PDB file of C-alpha atoms in Angstrom:
ATOM      1  CA  MET A 752     -24.400   5.344 -25.226  1.00  0.00           C
ATOM      2  CA  TRP A 753     -25.752   3.245 -22.307  1.00  0.00           C
ATOM      3  CA  ASN A 754     -26.953   5.467 -19.442  1.00  0.00           C
ATOM      4  CA  ASN A 755     -28.901   5.196 -16.106  1.00  0.00           C
ATOM      5  CA  LYS A 756     -32.118   5.814 -18.129  1.00  0.00           C
ATOM      6  CA  THR A 757     -31.575   3.237 -20.853  1.00  0.00           C
ATOM      7  CA  ARG A 758     -30.499   0.771 -18.044  1.00  0.00           C
ATOM      8  CA  ARG A 759     -34.227   0.163 -17.281  1.00  0.00           C
ATOM      9  CA  PHE A 760     -34.902  -1.036 -20.660  1.00  0.00           C
ATOM     10  CA  GLY A 761     -31.709  -2.851 -21.590  1.00  0.00           C
ATOM     11  CA  MET A 762     -28.296  -3.908 -20.650  1.00  0.00           C
ATOM     12  CA  ALA A 763     -24.857  -2.311 -20.865  1.00  0.00           C
ATOM     13  CA  LYS A 764     -22.038  -3.690 -22.946  1.00  0.00           C
ATOM     14  CA  VAL A 765     -19.221  -4.503 -20.470  1.00  0.00           C
ATOM     15  CA  ALA A 766     -15.674  -5.876 -20.993  1.00  0.00           C
ATOM     16  CA  PHE A 767     -13.679  -7.486 -18.051  1.00  0.00           C
ATOM     17  CA  ILE A 768      -9.989  -7.930 -18.295  1.00  0.00           C
ATOM     18  CA  GLY A 769      -8.239 -10.288 -15.796  1.00  0.00           C
ATOM     19  CA  LEU A 770     -10.062 -13.484 -14.653  1.00  0.00           C
ATOM     20  CA  GLY A 771      -8.096 -14.383 -11.577  1.00  0.00           C
ATOM     21  CA  VAL A 772      -9.382 -15.447  -8.310  1.00  0.00           C
ATOM     22  CA  MET A 773     -11.052 -11.965  -7.889  1.00  0.00           C
ATOM     23  CA  GLY A 774     -11.942 -11.186 -11.450  1.00  0.00           C
ATOM     24  CA  PHE A 775     -13.658 -14.431 -12.377  1.00  0.00           C
ATOM     25  CA  PRO A 776     -16.427 -14.134  -9.925  1.00  0.00           C
ATOM     26  CA  MET A 777     -16.662 -10.321 -10.361  1.00  0.00           C
ATOM     27  CA  ALA A 778     -17.254 -10.586 -13.997  1.00  0.00           C
ATOM     28  CA  GLY A 779     -19.775 -13.416 -13.337  1.00  0.00           C
ATOM     29  CA  HIS A 780     -21.803 -11.036 -11.126  1.00  0.00           C
ATOM     30  CA  LEU A 781     -21.723  -8.306 -13.705  1.00  0.00           C
ATOM     31  CA  LYS A 782     -23.271 -10.900 -16.230  1.00  0.00           C
ATOM     32  CA  GLN A 783     -25.724 -12.712 -13.729  1.00  0.00           C
ATOM     33  CA  LYS A 784     -26.665 -10.125 -11.231  1.00  0.00           C
ATOM     34  CA  GLY A 785     -26.199  -7.026 -13.378  1.00  0.00           C
ATOM     35  CA  GLY A 786     -27.693  -8.514 -16.419  1.00  0.00           C
ATOM     36  CA  HIS A 787     -25.033  -6.992 -18.576  1.00  0.00           C
ATOM     37  CA  GLU A 788     -23.688  -8.230 -21.856  1.00  0.00           C
ATOM     38  CA  LEU A 789     -20.151  -9.352 -21.176  1.00  0.00           C
ATOM     39  CA  SER A 790     -16.935  -9.767 -23.219  1.00  0.00           C
ATOM     40  CA  VAL A 791     -13.903 -11.096 -21.398  1.00  0.00           C
ATOM     41  CA  TYR A 792     -10.026 -11.436 -21.719  1.00  0.00           C
ATOM     42  CA  ASN A 793      -7.552 -13.413 -19.794  1.00  0.00           C
ATOM     43  CA  ARG A 794      -3.816 -13.845 -20.506  1.00  0.00           C
ATOM     44  CA  THR A 795      -4.345 -17.515 -20.171  1.00  0.00           C
ATOM     45  CA  ALA A 796      -7.274 -18.066 -22.918  1.00  0.00           C
ATOM     46  CA  THR A 797      -8.447 -21.288 -21.322  1.00  0.00           C
ATOM     47  CA  LYS A 798      -9.505 -19.305 -18.328  1.00  0.00           C
ATOM     48  CA  ALA A 799     -11.601 -17.006 -20.388  1.00  0.00           C
ATOM     49  CA  ALA A 800     -13.176 -19.896 -22.277  1.00  0.00           C
ATOM     50  CA  GLU A 801     -13.974 -21.351 -18.897  1.00  0.00           C
ATOM     51  CA  TRP A 802     -15.664 -18.325 -17.742  1.00  0.00           C
ATOM     52  CA  ALA A 803     -17.582 -17.938 -21.033  1.00  0.00           C
ATOM     53  CA  ALA A 804     -18.659 -21.497 -20.823  1.00  0.00           C
ATOM     54  CA  LYS A 805     -20.010 -20.983 -17.110  1.00  0.00           C
ATOM     55  CA  PHE A 806     -21.640 -17.630 -17.605  1.00  0.00           C
ATOM     56  CA  GLY A 807     -22.478 -17.305 -21.291  1.00  0.00           C
ATOM     57  CA  GLY A 808     -20.492 -14.386 -22.211  1.00  0.00           C
ATOM     58  CA  THR A 809     -17.975 -14.100 -25.112  1.00  0.00           C
ATOM     59  CA  THR A 810     -14.203 -13.901 -25.152  1.00  0.00           C
ATOM     60  CA  GLY A 811     -11.617 -11.484 -26.880  1.00  0.00           C
ATOM     61  CA  ALA A 812      -8.400 -12.727 -28.392  1.00  0.00           C
ATOM     62  CA  THR A 813      -6.884  -9.474 -27.046  1.00  0.00           C
ATOM     63  CA  PRO A 814      -7.775  -6.685 -24.450  1.00  0.00           C
ATOM     64  CA  ALA A 815      -8.557  -4.403 -27.324  1.00  0.00           C
ATOM     65  CA  GLU A 816     -10.882  -6.961 -28.957  1.00  0.00           C
ATOM     66  CA  ALA A 817     -12.759  -7.596 -25.821  1.00  0.00           C
ATOM     67  CA  ALA A 818     -13.110  -3.859 -24.999  1.00  0.00           C
ATOM     68  CA  LYS A 819     -14.384  -2.974 -28.574  1.00  0.00           C
ATOM     69  CA  ASP A 820     -17.560  -0.991 -28.438  1.00  0.00           C
ATOM     70  CA  ALA A 821     -18.088  -1.504 -24.600  1.00  0.00           C
ATOM     71  CA  ASP A 822     -19.638   1.105 -22.526  1.00  0.00           C
ATOM     72  CA  PHE A 823     -17.600   0.004 -19.319  1.00  0.00           C
ATOM     73  CA  VAL A 824     -14.276  -1.726 -19.429  1.00  0.00           C
ATOM     74  CA  PHE A 825     -13.162  -3.377 -16.114  1.00  0.00           C
ATOM     75  CA  THR A 826      -9.469  -4.399 -15.414  1.00  0.00           C
ATOM     76  CA  CYS A 827      -8.468  -6.636 -12.524  1.00  0.00           C
ATOM     77  CA  VAL A 828      -4.673  -7.718 -13.056  1.00  0.00           C
ATOM     78  CA  GLY A 829      -1.619  -8.245 -10.709  1.00  0.00           C
ATOM     79  CA  ASN A 830       0.335  -5.141 -10.550  1.00  0.00           C
ATOM     80  CA  ASP A 831       1.281  -1.784 -12.218  1.00  0.00           C
ATOM     81  CA  ASP A 832       3.213  -3.495 -15.168  1.00  0.00           C
ATOM     82  CA  ASP A 833       0.340  -5.876 -15.778  1.00  0.00           C
ATOM     83  CA  LEU A 834      -2.012  -3.077 -15.782  1.00  0.00           C
ATOM     84  CA  ARG A 835       0.021  -0.903 -18.215  1.00  0.00           C
ATOM     85  CA  SER A 836       0.279  -3.976 -20.502  1.00  0.00           C
ATOM     86  CA  VAL A 837      -3.436  -4.487 -20.695  1.00  0.00           C
ATOM     87  CA  THR A 838      -4.301  -0.792 -21.045  1.00  0.00           C
ATOM     88  CA  THR A 839      -1.731   1.153 -22.941  1.00  0.00           C
ATOM     89  CA  GLY A 840       0.433  -1.559 -24.219  1.00  0.00           C
ATOM     90  CA  GLU A 841       0.199  -3.280 -27.664  1.00  0.00           C
ATOM     91  CA  ASN A 842      -3.475  -4.321 -28.141  1.00  0.00           C
ATOM     92  CA  GLY A 843      -4.457  -2.792 -24.721  1.00  0.00           C
ATOM     93  CA  VAL A 844      -8.114  -1.699 -23.987  1.00  0.00           C
ATOM     94  CA  LEU A 845      -7.463   2.015 -24.871  1.00  0.00           C
ATOM     95  CA  SER A 846      -6.610   1.074 -28.303  1.00  0.00           C
ATOM     96  CA  GLY A 847     -10.086  -0.631 -28.726  1.00  0.00           C
ATOM     97  CA  MET A 848     -12.320   1.480 -26.451  1.00  0.00           C
ATOM     98  CA  LYS A 849     -14.690   3.937 -27.900  1.00  0.00           C
ATOM     99  CA  SER A 850     -14.770   7.633 -27.025  1.00  0.00           C
ATOM    100  CA  GLY A 851     -17.049   8.332 -24.100  1.00  0.00           C
ATOM    101  CA  ALA A 852     -16.788   5.017 -22.581  1.00  0.00           C
ATOM    102  CA  ILE A 853     -15.486   4.371 -18.890  1.00  0.00           C
ATOM    103  CA  LEU A 854     -12.495   2.336 -17.783  1.00  0.00           C
ATOM    104  CA  ILE A 855     -12.703   1.130 -14.286  1.00  0.00           C
ATOM    105  CA  ASP A 856      -9.491  -0.428 -12.613  1.00  0.00           C
ATOM    106  CA  ASN A 857     -10.101  -2.879  -9.882  1.00  0.00           C
ATOM    107  CA  THR A 858      -6.343  -3.702  -9.527  1.00  0.00           C
ATOM    108  CA  THR A 859      -4.572  -2.845  -6.221  1.00  0.00           C
ATOM    109  CA  ALA A 860      -1.995  -0.653  -7.851  1.00  0.00           C
ATOM    110  CA  SER A 861      -0.125   2.687  -7.233  1.00  0.00           C
ATOM    111  CA  ALA A 862      -1.733   6.117  -7.337  1.00  0.00           C
ATOM    112  CA  GLU A 863       0.881   7.035  -9.712  1.00  0.00           C
ATOM    113  CA  VAL A 864      -0.199   4.481 -12.362  1.00  0.00           C
ATOM    114  CA  ALA A 865      -3.888   5.503 -11.949  1.00  0.00           C
ATOM    115  CA  ARG A 866      -2.995   9.064 -12.760  1.00  0.00           C
ATOM    116  CA  GLU A 867      -0.970   7.898 -15.801  1.00  0.00           C
ATOM    117  CA  LEU A 868      -3.967   5.811 -16.969  1.00  0.00           C
ATOM    118  CA  GLU A 869      -6.352   8.932 -16.506  1.00  0.00           C
ATOM    119  CA  ALA A 870      -4.067  11.001 -18.648  1.00  0.00           C
ATOM    120  CA  ALA A 871      -3.823   8.225 -21.335  1.00  0.00           C
ATOM    121  CA  ALA A 872      -7.447   7.590 -21.473  1.00  0.00           C
ATOM    122  CA  LYS A 873      -8.331  11.375 -21.626  1.00  0.00           C
ATOM    123  CA  GLU A 874      -6.222  11.772 -24.783  1.00  0.00           C
ATOM    124  CA  LYS A 875      -8.725   9.302 -26.370  1.00  0.00           C
ATOM    125  CA  GLY A 876     -11.917  10.829 -24.886  1.00  0.00           C
ATOM    126  CA  ILE A 877     -12.274   8.050 -22.480  1.00  0.00           C
ATOM    127  CA  HIS A 878     -13.127   8.364 -18.777  1.00  0.00           C
ATOM    128  CA  PHE A 879     -11.109   6.629 -15.960  1.00  0.00           C
ATOM    129  CA  ILE A 880     -11.929   5.539 -12.374  1.00  0.00           C
ATOM    130  CA  ASP A 881      -9.440   3.876 -10.142  1.00  0.00           C
ATOM    131  CA  ALA A 882     -11.532   1.324  -8.085  1.00  0.00           C
ATOM    132  CA  PRO A 883      -9.559  -1.047  -5.898  1.00  0.00           C
ATOM    133  CA  VAL A 884     -11.544  -3.458  -3.918  1.00  0.00           C
ATOM    134  CA  SER A 885     -11.230  -5.112  -0.402  1.00  0.00           C
ATOM    135  CA  GLY A 886     -13.079  -8.216   0.802  1.00  0.00           C
ATOM    136  CA  GLY A 887     -10.851 -10.989  -0.627  1.00  0.00           C
ATOM    137  CA  GLN A 888     -11.741 -13.915  -2.659  1.00  0.00           C
ATOM    138  CA  ALA A 889     -14.899 -14.750  -0.417  1.00  0.00           C
ATOM    139  CA  GLY A 890     -16.094 -11.133  -1.084  1.00  0.00           C
ATOM    140  CA  ALA A 891     -15.660 -11.333  -4.680  1.00  0.00           C
ATOM    141  CA  GLU A 892     -17.367 -14.829  -4.873  1.00  0.00           C
ATOM    142  CA  GLY A 893     -20.332 -13.422  -2.643  1.00  0.00           C
ATOM    143  CA  GLY A 894     -20.635 -10.246  -4.637  1.00  0.00           C
ATOM    144  CA  VAL A 895     -19.962  -8.202  -1.407  1.00  0.00           C
ATOM    145  CA  LEU A 896     -16.687  -6.320  -1.975  1.00  0.00           C
ATOM    146  CA  THR A 897     -15.948  -2.779  -0.750  1.00  0.00           C
ATOM    147  CA  VAL A 898     -14.922  -0.634  -3.689  1.00  0.00           C
ATOM    148  CA  MET A 899     -12.833   2.626  -3.130  1.00  0.00           C
ATOM    149  CA  CYS A 900     -13.085   4.845  -6.140  1.00  0.00           C
ATOM    150  CA  GLY A 901     -11.177   7.779  -7.416  1.00  0.00           C
ATOM    151  CA  GLY A 902     -12.627  10.036 -10.244  1.00  0.00           C
ATOM    152  CA  ASP A 903     -15.056  12.651 -11.303  1.00  0.00           C
ATOM    153  CA  GLN A 904     -18.385  12.671  -9.436  1.00  0.00           C
ATOM    154  CA  GLU A 905     -20.420  12.488 -12.847  1.00  0.00           C
ATOM    155  CA  ILE A 906     -18.447   9.622 -14.036  1.00  0.00           C
ATOM    156  CA  PHE A 907     -18.710   7.868 -10.739  1.00  0.00           C
ATOM    157  CA  ASP A 908     -22.530   8.304 -10.824  1.00  0.00           C
ATOM    158  CA  ARG A 909     -22.629   6.564 -14.243  1.00  0.00           C
ATOM    159  CA  ALA A 910     -20.499   3.751 -13.195  1.00  0.00           C
ATOM    160  CA  LYS A 911     -21.710   2.961  -9.743  1.00  0.00           C
ATOM    161  CA  PRO A 912     -25.004   1.055 -10.847  1.00  0.00           C
ATOM    162  CA  VAL A 913     -22.691  -1.240 -12.778  1.00  0.00           C
ATOM    163  CA  ILE A 914     -20.156  -1.747 -10.164  1.00  0.00           C
ATOM    164  CA  ASP A 915     -22.982  -2.484  -7.551  1.00  0.00           C
ATOM    165  CA  ALA A 916     -23.353  -5.897  -9.075  1.00  0.00           C
ATOM    166  CA  TYR A 917     -20.224  -7.107  -7.248  1.00  0.00           C
ATOM    167  CA  ALA A 918     -20.230  -4.730  -4.278  1.00  0.00           C
ATOM    168  CA  ARG A 919     -21.633  -4.110  -0.807  1.00  0.00           C
ATOM    169  CA  MET A 920     -20.293  -0.724  -0.484  1.00  0.00           C
ATOM    170  CA  VAL A 921     -18.995   1.650  -3.259  1.00  0.00           C
ATOM    171  CA  GLY A 922     -17.704   5.046  -2.383  1.00  0.00           C
ATOM    172  CA  LEU A 923     -16.083   7.877  -4.179  1.00  0.00           C
ATOM    173  CA  MET A 924     -12.974   8.922  -2.152  1.00  0.00           C
ATOM    174  CA  GLY A 925     -11.705  12.013  -4.326  1.00  0.00           C
ATOM    175  CA  PRO A 926     -10.101  12.502  -7.659  1.00  0.00           C
ATOM    176  CA  VAL A 927      -8.281   9.752  -9.693  1.00  0.00           C
ATOM    177  CA  GLY A 928      -5.691   8.119  -7.320  1.00  0.00           C
ATOM    178  CA  ALA A 929      -7.683   8.520  -4.270  1.00  0.00           C
ATOM    179  CA  GLY A 930      -9.208   5.056  -4.550  1.00  0.00           C
ATOM    180  CA  GLN A 931      -5.654   3.670  -4.535  1.00  0.00           C
ATOM    181  CA  LEU A 932      -4.617   5.741  -1.538  1.00  0.00           C
ATOM    182  CA  THR A 933      -7.748   4.514   0.308  1.00  0.00           C
ATOM    183  CA  LYS A 934      -6.733   0.897  -0.403  1.00  0.00           C
ATOM    184  CA  MET A 935      -3.367   1.731   0.834  1.00  0.00           C
ATOM    185  CA  MET A 936      -4.921   2.881   4.339  1.00  0.00           C
ATOM    186  CA  ASN A 937      -7.020  -0.471   4.275  1.00  0.00           C
ATOM    187  CA  GLN A 938      -3.760  -2.503   3.962  1.00  0.00           C
ATOM    188  CA  ILE A 939      -2.077  -0.573   6.691  1.00  0.00           C
ATOM    189  CA  CYS A 940      -4.950  -1.356   8.967  1.00  0.00           C
ATOM    190  CA  ILE A 941      -4.942  -5.035   8.147  1.00  0.00           C
ATOM    191  CA  ALA A 942      -1.338  -5.450   8.572  1.00  0.00           C
ATOM    192  CA  GLY A 943      -1.467  -3.956  12.158  1.00  0.00           C
ATOM    193  CA  ILE A 944      -4.589  -6.006  13.125  1.00  0.00           C
ATOM    194  CA  VAL A 945      -3.320  -9.175  11.936  1.00  0.00           C
ATOM    195  CA  GLN A 946      -0.083  -8.835  13.642  1.00  0.00           C
ATOM    196  CA  GLY A 947      -1.800  -7.923  17.016  1.00  0.00           C
ATOM    197  CA  LEU A 948      -4.264 -10.935  16.667  1.00  0.00           C
ATOM    198  CA  SER A 949      -1.349 -13.287  15.988  1.00  0.00           C
ATOM    199  CA  GLU A 950       0.502 -12.119  19.079  1.00  0.00           C
ATOM    200  CA  ALA A 951      -2.697 -12.296  21.039  1.00  0.00           C
ATOM    201  CA  ILE A 952      -3.330 -15.961  20.072  1.00  0.00           C
ATOM    202  CA  HIS A 953       0.395 -16.973  20.481  1.00  0.00           C
ATOM    203  CA  PHE A 954       0.179 -15.355  24.047  1.00  0.00           C
ATOM    204  CA  GLY A 955      -3.003 -17.233  24.891  1.00  0.00           C
ATOM    205  CA  LYS A 956      -1.957 -20.559  23.853  1.00  0.00           C
ATOM    206  CA  GLN A 957       1.406 -20.004  25.778  1.00  0.00           C
ATOM    207  CA  ALA A 958      -0.711 -19.241  28.825  1.00  0.00           C
ATOM    208  CA  GLY A 959      -2.793 -22.458  28.435  1.00  0.00           C
ATOM    209  CA  LEU A 960      -6.044 -20.498  27.668  1.00  0.00           C
ATOM    210  CA  ASP A 961      -8.737 -21.930  25.428  1.00  0.00           C
ATOM    211  CA  ILE A 962      -8.597 -19.630  22.360  1.00  0.00           C
ATOM    212  CA  GLU A 963     -12.167 -20.278  21.327  1.00  0.00           C
ATOM    213  CA  THR A 964     -13.624 -19.300  24.796  1.00  0.00           C
ATOM    214  CA  VAL A 965     -11.492 -16.182  24.958  1.00  0.00           C
ATOM    215  CA  VAL A 966     -12.347 -14.935  21.664  1.00  0.00           C
ATOM    216  CA  ASP A 967     -16.061 -15.589  22.135  1.00  0.00           C
ATOM    217  CA  VAL A 968     -15.799 -12.925  24.957  1.00  0.00           C
ATOM    218  CA  ILE A 969     -13.207 -10.395  23.680  1.00  0.00           C
ATOM    219  CA  SER A 970     -14.605 -10.280  20.062  1.00  0.00           C
ATOM    220  CA  LYS A 971     -17.673  -8.478  21.596  1.00  0.00           C
ATOM    221  CA  GLY A 972     -15.649  -5.776  23.035  1.00  0.00           C
ATOM    222  CA  ALA A 973     -13.178  -3.021  21.848  1.00  0.00           C
ATOM    223  CA  ALA A 974     -10.748  -5.743  20.689  1.00  0.00           C
ATOM    224  CA  GLY A 975     -13.120  -7.253  18.105  1.00  0.00           C
ATOM    225  CA  SER A 976     -12.364  -7.075  14.269  1.00  0.00           C
ATOM    226  CA  TRP A 977     -13.305  -8.807  11.076  1.00  0.00           C
ATOM    227  CA  GLN A 978     -10.052 -10.649  11.288  1.00  0.00           C
ATOM    228  CA  MET A 979     -10.781 -11.977  14.777  1.00  0.00           C
ATOM    229  CA  GLU A 980     -14.180 -13.141  13.896  1.00  0.00           C
ATOM    230  CA  ASN A 981     -13.370 -14.771  10.612  1.00  0.00           C
ATOM    231  CA  ARG A 982      -9.691 -16.004  11.012  1.00  0.00           C
ATOM    232  CA  HIS A 983      -9.090 -16.979  14.617  1.00  0.00           C
ATOM    233  CA  LYS A 984     -10.284 -20.589  14.392  1.00  0.00           C
ATOM    234  CA  THR A 985      -8.088 -21.353  11.434  1.00  0.00           C
ATOM    235  CA  MET A 986      -5.259 -19.495  12.892  1.00  0.00           C
ATOM    236  CA  ASP A 987      -5.554 -21.568  16.108  1.00  0.00           C
ATOM    237  CA  GLN A 988      -5.680 -24.750  13.882  1.00  0.00           C
ATOM    238  CA  GLY A 989      -2.504 -23.788  11.996  1.00  0.00           C
ATOM    239  CA  LYS A 990      -4.538 -23.524   8.771  1.00  0.00           C
ATOM    240  CA  TYR A 991      -3.546 -20.767   6.316  1.00  0.00           C
ATOM    241  CA  ASP A 992      -5.160 -21.391   2.963  1.00  0.00           C
ATOM    242  CA  PHE A 993      -8.020 -18.951   3.477  1.00  0.00           C
ATOM    243  CA  GLY A 994      -7.855 -15.796   1.452  1.00  0.00           C
ATOM    244  CA  PHE A 995      -5.356 -13.213   0.459  1.00  0.00           C
ATOM    245  CA  ALA A 996      -1.728 -14.727  -0.084  1.00  0.00           C
ATOM    246  CA  VAL A 997       1.338 -13.371   1.574  1.00  0.00           C
ATOM    247  CA  ASP A 998       2.891 -12.602  -1.735  1.00  0.00           C
ATOM    248  CA  TRP A 999      -0.019 -10.283  -2.659  1.00  0.00           C
ATOM    249  CA  MET A1000       0.112  -8.462   0.702  1.00  0.00           C
ATOM    250  CA  ARG A1001       3.998  -7.992   0.332  1.00  0.00           C
ATOM    251  CA  LYS A1002       3.118  -6.377  -3.101  1.00  0.00           C
ATOM    252  CA  ASP A1003       0.638  -4.102  -1.604  1.00  0.00           C
ATOM    253  CA  LEU A1004       2.801  -3.165   1.464  1.00  0.00           C
ATOM    254  CA  ASP A1005       5.510  -2.253  -1.085  1.00  0.00           C
ATOM    255  CA  ILE A1006       2.990   0.065  -2.778  1.00  0.00           C
ATOM    256  CA  VAL A1007       2.189   1.560   0.691  1.00  0.00           C
ATOM    257  CA  LEU A1008       5.767   2.051   1.789  1.00  0.00           C
ATOM    258  CA  THR A1009       6.755   3.713  -1.630  1.00  0.00           C
ATOM    259  CA  GLU A1010       3.903   6.139  -1.240  1.00  0.00           C
ATOM    260  CA  ALA A1011       4.881   6.926   2.258  1.00  0.00           C
ATOM    261  CA  ARG A1012       8.448   7.650   1.167  1.00  0.00           C
ATOM    262  CA  ARG A1013       6.987  10.046  -1.371  1.00  0.00           C
ATOM    263  CA  ASN A1014       4.495  11.841   1.022  1.00  0.00           C
ATOM    264  CA  GLY A1015       6.487  11.629   4.168  1.00  0.00           C
ATOM    265  CA  ALA A1016       4.278   9.547   6.170  1.00  0.00           C
ATOM    266  CA  LYS A1017       5.763   7.618   9.172  1.00  0.00           C
ATOM    267  CA  LEU A1018       4.818   3.999   9.202  1.00  0.00           C
ATOM    268  CA  PRO A1019       7.067   2.154  11.534  1.00  0.00           C
ATOM    269  CA  LEU A1020       4.479  -0.496  12.397  1.00  0.00           C
ATOM    270  CA  THR A1021       3.666  -1.321   8.698  1.00  0.00           C
ATOM    271  CA  ALA A1022       7.472  -1.356   7.718  1.00  0.00           C
ATOM    272  CA  LEU A1023       8.051  -3.952  10.575  1.00  0.00           C
ATOM    273  CA  VAL A1024       4.984  -6.111   9.683  1.00  0.00           C
ATOM    274  CA  ASP A1025       6.243  -6.150   6.069  1.00  0.00           C
ATOM    275  CA  GLN A1026       9.570  -7.629   7.257  1.00  0.00           C
ATOM    276  CA  PHE A1027       7.433 -10.190   9.272  1.00  0.00           C
ATOM    277  CA  TYR A1028       5.671 -11.377   6.057  1.00  0.00           C
ATOM    278  CA  GLY A1029       9.125 -11.538   4.522  1.00  0.00           C
ATOM    279  CA  ASP A1030       9.920 -14.038   7.207  1.00  0.00           C
ATOM    280  CA  VAL A1031       6.837 -16.062   6.359  1.00  0.00           C
ATOM    281  CA  GLN A1032       7.941 -16.082   2.731  1.00  0.00           C
ATOM    282  CA  ALA A1033      11.338 -17.447   3.785  1.00  0.00           C
ATOM    283  CA  MET A1034       9.367 -20.099   5.720  1.00  0.00           C
ATOM    284  CA  GLY A1035       7.709 -21.186   2.398  1.00  0.00           C
ATOM    285  CA  GLY A1036       4.447 -19.408   3.049  1.00  0.00           C
ATOM    286  CA  ASN A1037       4.342 -17.376  -0.053  1.00  0.00           C
ATOM    287  CA  ARG A1038       0.748 -18.562  -0.667  1.00  0.00           C
ATOM    288  CA  TRP A1039      -0.357 -18.890   2.879  1.00  0.00           C
ATOM    289  CA  ASP A1040      -3.037 -16.227   3.775  1.00  0.00           C
ATOM    290  CA  THR A1041      -2.156 -12.978   5.703  1.00  0.00           C
ATOM    291  CA  SER A1042      -3.205 -14.609   8.964  1.00  0.00           C
ATOM    292  CA  SER A1043      -0.060 -16.765   8.732  1.00  0.00           C
ATOM    293  CA  LEU A1044       1.929 -14.188  10.827  1.00  0.00           C
ATOM    294  CA  LEU A1045       0.995 -16.521  13.685  1.00  0.00           C
ATOM    295  CA  ALA A1046       3.122 -19.290  12.065  1.00  0.00           C
ATOM    296  CA  ARG A1047       6.069 -17.013  12.263  1.00  0.00           C
ATOM    297  CA  LEU A1048       5.699 -16.736  16.122  1.00  0.00           C
ATOM    298  CA  GLU A1049       5.127 -20.404  16.482  1.00  0.00           C
ATOM    299  CA  ARG A1050       8.039 -21.730  14.540  1.00  0.00           C
ATOM    300  CA  LYS A1051      10.408 -23.775  16.545  1.00  0.00           C
TER     301      LYS A1051
END
């Protein structure tokens, strides 16, 4: 089996399942930066063939085939049901993985499904880490994602050098499920920040201020944020095709609010912003990025 010692002399055998806007470049970094042997699977086979032609890896006809003999298997799909399909479903990766291998899930999913997968993997002698990511498409393409992991320390220590290929920060948050719970906190913060930024820009425009001049000053103080630095210009221009889509944010906030009902957390702002994103969807903004909360305020 591949380990940190043998990594100096060779490469790991890695499978990557799910080649969307995030998975495609992440798998590329594992091949090019990490130097690993890659086999990939995507529900749309032409996408897998495109990836293999670009990066030089191989493709599997099923998740199980792609995962055969791999030391590390990564999944990055849409939601809980998609994740179950490619892992525990017919021809899922768990039916093809060898004992002792590590399954690493980069999907933003529920903590509940993470624990389900850990149990299913354990029955087959396979290790599991939930490892949702933050940083969006740009972070995936740049290989600078933040990865929030849940799992055992020993397994995390084995997986981290591989994950590092597409990450700027990789942290172990606690046992399985803790990675997903941390990602939920991340999305709660983003929802509130983007709504506040949208209201500020809307207010400034209504007051006749030059948004660029204002942001140049306030971004250097306590109001500054990644969203302000990276999204204020496009928001001011009414452009919303940069980054994470509203449909996906609503999916994530549904996970957050479901977990909050389970654990008793009170999230009034998050629930309100989720409704605001529903308004954006009603405006036809399903694929607009999350900064499009401003469009809701500016609608006539």
